[in-house]
Amino acid sequence: MSEYQWRYHGEAPKAGRRLVLLKPDELHLALPLIYRRIKAKNISLQPTWFNQEINNQEQAYFALEPLLTELVQQRKMNEDIVPLLKKVNVSLNAYFSDLGWRMIRKELSQIKKRQKKSHLEVSNDIIFKLKHYMQKQQFDSVDQAIDNLLSEHDAIK
C-alpha cells in the first residue's frame, strides 16, 4: 500500500478509484482548502464528513491544526516536508470520514481543474478572424489555432 493511500474507516470500495492522502506537489492548493474544512463550524454543518469515532472533535482539531501550521512553516523555509506530511496525513485520515475525504478530494480536483484554465476577453472582431483562420487552416480548437499563430510568430523572429 502506498504511503499516500487513504486508510478506510469503513469497508473499502470494491470498484472505482481508491482515495489518496495529500501529496507534496498538491500542498499549495490543498492547504487553504483543508484549513477551511477543519473548522469546528463545519462539524455541525456536515457531520458525516468527520470521523464519528473520534470522542472529542475539538481535541482532534487542536492536534491537527499545529501540524498544519508547522507544515506551512517548513514549506516556506524549503525544508524537507515529507516526514511531517506523513504525520499530517495520519491526522487527516483520523479526522475526516471516508465520505468527508472523498468530498475534500473532489473539491481539490475542481481547484486543480480551474488552475489549468484561463479566460480571456477578446472582441468579437478578433473571434471572427480567429474562427475564419481556424476554418482556413482546418484546426479543431482555438488552442490549436493560437498555438500555431504563436509558433509562426516565433519562427519569423
PDB file of C-alpha atoms in Angstrom:
ATOM      1  CA  MET A   1       0.000   0.000   0.000  1.00  0.00           C
ATOM      2  CA  SER A   2       1.304   3.456  -0.898  1.00  0.00           C
ATOM      3  CA  GLU A   3       2.310   5.881   1.836  1.00  0.00           C
ATOM      4  CA  TYR A   4      -0.297   8.299   0.449  1.00  0.00           C
ATOM      5  CA  GLN A   5      -3.109   5.738   0.427  1.00  0.00           C
ATOM      6  CA  TRP A   6      -6.216   6.558   2.482  1.00  0.00           C
ATOM      7  CA  ARG A   7      -6.991   4.030   5.211  1.00  0.00           C
ATOM      8  CA  TYR A   8     -10.749   3.464   5.099  1.00  0.00           C
ATOM      9  CA  HIS A   9     -12.773   3.697   8.313  1.00  0.00           C
ATOM     10  CA  GLY A  10     -15.477   1.500   6.899  1.00  0.00           C
ATOM     11  CA  GLU A  11     -15.301  -1.044   4.145  1.00  0.00           C
ATOM     12  CA  ALA A  12     -13.034  -0.160   1.220  1.00  0.00           C
ATOM     13  CA  PRO A  13     -14.868   0.147  -2.098  1.00  0.00           C
ATOM     14  CA  LYS A  14     -14.679  -2.851  -4.409  1.00  0.00           C
ATOM     15  CA  ALA A  15     -14.525  -0.760  -7.590  1.00  0.00           C
ATOM     16  CA  GLY A  16     -13.508   2.736  -8.583  1.00  0.00           C
ATOM     17  CA  ARG A  17     -10.602   4.896  -7.640  1.00  0.00           C
ATOM     18  CA  ARG A  18      -9.143   4.495  -4.177  1.00  0.00           C
ATOM     19  CA  LEU A  19      -8.810   7.612  -2.054  1.00  0.00           C
ATOM     20  CA  VAL A  20      -5.362   9.116  -1.587  1.00  0.00           C
ATOM     21  CA  LEU A  21      -3.987  11.443   1.051  1.00  0.00           C
ATOM     22  CA  LEU A  22      -2.139  14.696   0.376  1.00  0.00           C
ATOM     23  CA  LYS A  23       0.992  14.582  -1.744  1.00  0.00           C
ATOM     24  CA  PRO A  24       3.781  17.173  -1.531  1.00  0.00           C
ATOM     25  CA  ASP A  25       3.113  18.605  -5.007  1.00  0.00           C
ATOM     26  CA  GLU A  26      -0.512  19.478  -4.226  1.00  0.00           C
ATOM     27  CA  LEU A  27       0.006  21.195  -0.877  1.00  0.00           C
ATOM     28  CA  HIS A  28      -0.073  24.724  -2.336  1.00  0.00           C
ATOM     29  CA  LEU A  29      -3.665  24.111  -3.464  1.00  0.00           C
ATOM     30  CA  ALA A  30      -4.773  21.760  -0.691  1.00  0.00           C
ATOM     31  CA  LEU A  31      -3.724  23.623   2.448  1.00  0.00           C
ATOM     32  CA  PRO A  32      -6.142  26.572   2.081  1.00  0.00           C
ATOM     33  CA  LEU A  33      -8.956  24.090   1.400  1.00  0.00           C
ATOM     34  CA  ILE A  34      -8.029  21.949   4.416  1.00  0.00           C
ATOM     35  CA  TYR A  35      -7.884  24.993   6.698  1.00  0.00           C
ATOM     36  CA  ARG A  36     -11.393  25.976   5.573  1.00  0.00           C
ATOM     37  CA  ARG A  37     -12.786  22.464   6.086  1.00  0.00           C
ATOM     38  CA  ILE A  38     -11.333  21.586   9.500  1.00  0.00           C
ATOM     39  CA  LYS A  39     -13.076  24.421  11.330  1.00  0.00           C
ATOM     40  CA  ALA A  40     -15.451  23.476  14.121  1.00  0.00           C
ATOM     41  CA  LYS A  41     -18.474  25.116  12.455  1.00  0.00           C
ATOM     42  CA  ASN A  42     -18.170  22.602   9.581  1.00  0.00           C
ATOM     43  CA  ILE A  43     -18.585  19.716  12.007  1.00  0.00           C
ATOM     44  CA  SER A  44     -22.086  20.879  12.868  1.00  0.00           C
ATOM     45  CA  LEU A  45     -22.928  21.750   9.239  1.00  0.00           C
ATOM     46  CA  GLN A  46     -21.710  18.482   7.711  1.00  0.00           C
ATOM     47  CA  PRO A  47     -21.276  15.932  10.500  1.00  0.00           C
ATOM     48  CA  THR A  48     -20.993  12.985   8.090  1.00  0.00           C
ATOM     49  CA  TRP A  49     -17.755  14.462   6.718  1.00  0.00           C
ATOM     50  CA  PHE A  50     -15.994  13.889  10.016  1.00  0.00           C
ATOM     51  CA  ASN A  51     -14.949  10.693  11.720  1.00  0.00           C
ATOM     52  CA  GLN A  52     -17.740   9.837  14.155  1.00  0.00           C
ATOM     53  CA  GLU A  53     -15.442   7.507  16.103  1.00  0.00           C
ATOM     54  CA  ILE A  54     -13.473  10.465  17.496  1.00  0.00           C
ATOM     55  CA  ASN A  55     -14.707  11.110  21.029  1.00  0.00           C
ATOM     56  CA  ASN A  56     -13.639  14.732  21.122  1.00  0.00           C
ATOM     57  CA  GLN A  57     -13.624  16.539  17.760  1.00  0.00           C
ATOM     58  CA  GLU A  58     -12.254  19.668  19.404  1.00  0.00           C
ATOM     59  CA  GLN A  59      -9.252  17.776  20.746  1.00  0.00           C
ATOM     60  CA  ALA A  60      -8.660  16.236  17.297  1.00  0.00           C
ATOM     61  CA  TYR A  61      -8.748  19.724  15.770  1.00  0.00           C
ATOM     62  CA  PHE A  62      -6.204  21.015  18.289  1.00  0.00           C
ATOM     63  CA  ALA A  63      -3.931  18.078  17.407  1.00  0.00           C
ATOM     64  CA  LEU A  64      -4.243  18.656  13.657  1.00  0.00           C
ATOM     65  CA  GLU A  65      -4.059  22.451  13.433  1.00  0.00           C
ATOM     66  CA  PRO A  66      -0.497  22.855  14.853  1.00  0.00           C
ATOM     67  CA  LEU A  67       0.756  20.148  12.488  1.00  0.00           C
ATOM     68  CA  LEU A  68      -0.700  22.048   9.538  1.00  0.00           C
ATOM     69  CA  THR A  69       0.857  25.296  10.763  1.00  0.00           C
ATOM     70  CA  GLU A  70       4.242  23.606  11.126  1.00  0.00           C
ATOM     71  CA  LEU A  71       3.886  22.128   7.630  1.00  0.00           C
ATOM     72  CA  VAL A  72       3.222  25.597   6.192  1.00  0.00           C
ATOM     73  CA  GLN A  73       6.292  26.958   8.004  1.00  0.00           C
ATOM     74  CA  GLN A  74       8.522  24.152   6.730  1.00  0.00           C
ATOM     75  CA  ARG A  75       7.276  24.676   3.173  1.00  0.00           C
ATOM     76  CA  LYS A  76       8.115  28.399   3.393  1.00  0.00           C
ATOM     77  CA  MET A  77      11.651  27.606   4.551  1.00  0.00           C
ATOM     78  CA  ASN A  78      12.107  24.959   1.822  1.00  0.00           C
ATOM     79  CA  GLU A  79      12.783  22.240   4.391  1.00  0.00           C
ATOM     80  CA  ASP A  80      12.058  18.553   3.900  1.00  0.00           C
ATOM     81  CA  ILE A  81       8.316  18.247   4.483  1.00  0.00           C
ATOM     82  CA  VAL A  82       7.824  14.525   3.796  1.00  0.00           C
ATOM     83  CA  PRO A  83       8.142  13.271   7.426  1.00  0.00           C
ATOM     84  CA  LEU A  84       5.789  15.973   8.704  1.00  0.00           C
ATOM     85  CA  LEU A  85       3.403  15.425   5.795  1.00  0.00           C
ATOM     86  CA  LYS A  86       3.107  11.783   6.852  1.00  0.00           C
ATOM     87  CA  LYS A  87       2.026  12.910  10.347  1.00  0.00           C
ATOM     88  CA  VAL A  88      -0.442  15.407   8.875  1.00  0.00           C
ATOM     89  CA  ASN A  89      -1.880  12.715   6.604  1.00  0.00           C
ATOM     90  CA  VAL A  90      -2.347  10.338   9.543  1.00  0.00           C
ATOM     91  CA  SER A  91      -4.173  13.104  11.438  1.00  0.00           C
ATOM     92  CA  LEU A  92      -6.316  13.985   8.425  1.00  0.00           C
ATOM     93  CA  ASN A  93      -7.173  10.308   7.972  1.00  0.00           C
ATOM     94  CA  ALA A  94      -8.306  10.158  11.598  1.00  0.00           C
ATOM     95  CA  TYR A  95     -10.157  13.500  11.455  1.00  0.00           C
ATOM     96  CA  PHE A  96     -12.266  13.035   8.306  1.00  0.00           C
ATOM     97  CA  SER A  97     -14.672  10.245   7.456  1.00  0.00           C
ATOM     98  CA  ASP A  98     -14.375   8.339   4.188  1.00  0.00           C
ATOM     99  CA  LEU A  99     -17.194  10.452   2.731  1.00  0.00           C
ATOM    100  CA  GLY A 100     -15.647  13.667   4.009  1.00  0.00           C
ATOM    101  CA  TRP A 101     -12.256  12.909   2.485  1.00  0.00           C
ATOM    102  CA  ARG A 102     -13.920  11.939  -0.794  1.00  0.00           C
ATOM    103  CA  MET A 103     -15.591  15.374  -0.808  1.00  0.00           C
ATOM    104  CA  ILE A 104     -12.272  17.098   0.008  1.00  0.00           C
ATOM    105  CA  ARG A 105     -10.561  15.265  -2.868  1.00  0.00           C
ATOM    106  CA  LYS A 106     -13.451  16.214  -5.153  1.00  0.00           C
ATOM    107  CA  GLU A 107     -13.081  19.904  -4.241  1.00  0.00           C
ATOM    108  CA  LEU A 108      -9.311  19.677  -4.681  1.00  0.00           C
ATOM    109  CA  SER A 109      -9.814  18.142  -8.110  1.00  0.00           C
ATOM    110  CA  GLN A 110     -12.075  21.061  -9.078  1.00  0.00           C
ATOM    111  CA  ILE A 111      -9.468  23.558  -7.848  1.00  0.00           C
ATOM    112  CA  LYS A 112      -6.772  21.808  -9.900  1.00  0.00           C
ATOM    113  CA  LYS A 113      -9.022  21.864 -12.970  1.00  0.00           C
ATOM    114  CA  ARG A 114      -9.688  25.600 -12.553  1.00  0.00           C
ATOM    115  CA  GLN A 115      -5.941  26.249 -12.259  1.00  0.00           C
ATOM    116  CA  LYS A 116      -5.402  24.763 -15.721  1.00  0.00           C
ATOM    117  CA  LYS A 117      -7.830  27.075 -17.499  1.00  0.00           C
ATOM    118  CA  SER A 118      -7.831  30.793 -18.174  1.00  0.00           C
ATOM    119  CA  HIS A 119     -10.487  33.019 -19.610  1.00  0.00           C
ATOM    120  CA  LEU A 120      -9.562  35.943 -21.788  1.00  0.00           C
ATOM    121  CA  GLU A 121     -11.901  38.641 -23.002  1.00  0.00           C
ATOM    122  CA  VAL A 122     -11.499  39.110 -26.731  1.00  0.00           C
ATOM    123  CA  SER A 123     -13.517  41.359 -29.022  1.00  0.00           C
ATOM    124  CA  ASN A 124     -15.981  39.797 -31.451  1.00  0.00           C
ATOM    125  CA  ASP A 125     -13.930  41.032 -34.411  1.00  0.00           C
ATOM    126  CA  ILE A 126     -10.894  39.065 -33.274  1.00  0.00           C
ATOM    127  CA  ILE A 127     -13.004  35.976 -32.559  1.00  0.00           C
ATOM    128  CA  PHE A 128     -14.484  36.200 -36.067  1.00  0.00           C
ATOM    129  CA  LYS A 129     -10.958  36.440 -37.561  1.00  0.00           C
ATOM    130  CA  LEU A 130      -9.747  33.564 -35.401  1.00  0.00           C
ATOM    131  CA  LYS A 131     -12.674  31.330 -36.434  1.00  0.00           C
ATOM    132  CA  HIS A 132     -12.036  32.177 -40.074  1.00  0.00           C
ATOM    133  CA  TYR A 133      -8.344  31.301 -39.585  1.00  0.00           C
ATOM    134  CA  MET A 134      -9.322  28.028 -37.860  1.00  0.00           C
ATOM    135  CA  GLN A 135     -11.598  27.084 -40.746  1.00  0.00           C
ATOM    136  CA  LYS A 136      -8.983  28.001 -43.366  1.00  0.00           C
ATOM    137  CA  GLN A 137      -6.201  26.065 -41.597  1.00  0.00           C
ATOM    138  CA  GLN A 138      -8.591  23.239 -40.570  1.00  0.00           C
ATOM    139  CA  PHE A 139      -7.940  23.469 -36.828  1.00  0.00           C
ATOM    140  CA  ASP A 140     -10.311  21.741 -34.427  1.00  0.00           C
ATOM    141  CA  SER A 141      -9.801  24.031 -31.442  1.00  0.00           C
ATOM    142  CA  VAL A 142      -8.996  27.616 -30.581  1.00  0.00           C
ATOM    143  CA  ASP A 143      -5.971  26.334 -28.626  1.00  0.00           C
ATOM    144  CA  GLN A 144      -4.522  24.755 -31.768  1.00  0.00           C
ATOM    145  CA  ALA A 145      -5.048  27.929 -33.808  1.00  0.00           C
ATOM    146  CA  ILE A 146      -3.487  30.236 -31.213  1.00  0.00           C
ATOM    147  CA  ASP A 147      -0.593  27.839 -30.659  1.00  0.00           C
ATOM    148  CA  ASN A 148       0.058  27.749 -34.407  1.00  0.00           C
ATOM    149  CA  LEU A 149      -0.083  31.532 -34.683  1.00  0.00           C
ATOM    150  CA  LEU A 150       2.370  31.920 -31.803  1.00  0.00           C
ATOM    151  CA  SER A 151       4.695  29.287 -33.287  1.00  0.00           C
ATOM    152  CA  GLU A 152       4.642  31.067 -36.648  1.00  0.00           C
ATOM    153  CA  HIS A 153       5.373  34.349 -34.885  1.00  0.00           C
ATOM    154  CA  ASP A 154       8.333  32.804 -33.042  1.00  0.00           C
ATOM    155  CA  ALA A 155       9.641  31.274 -36.283  1.00  0.00           C
ATOM    156  CA  ILE A 156       9.574  34.670 -38.019  1.00  0.00           C
ATOM    157  CA  LYS A 157      11.652  36.225 -35.251  1.00  0.00           C
TER     158      LYS A 157
END
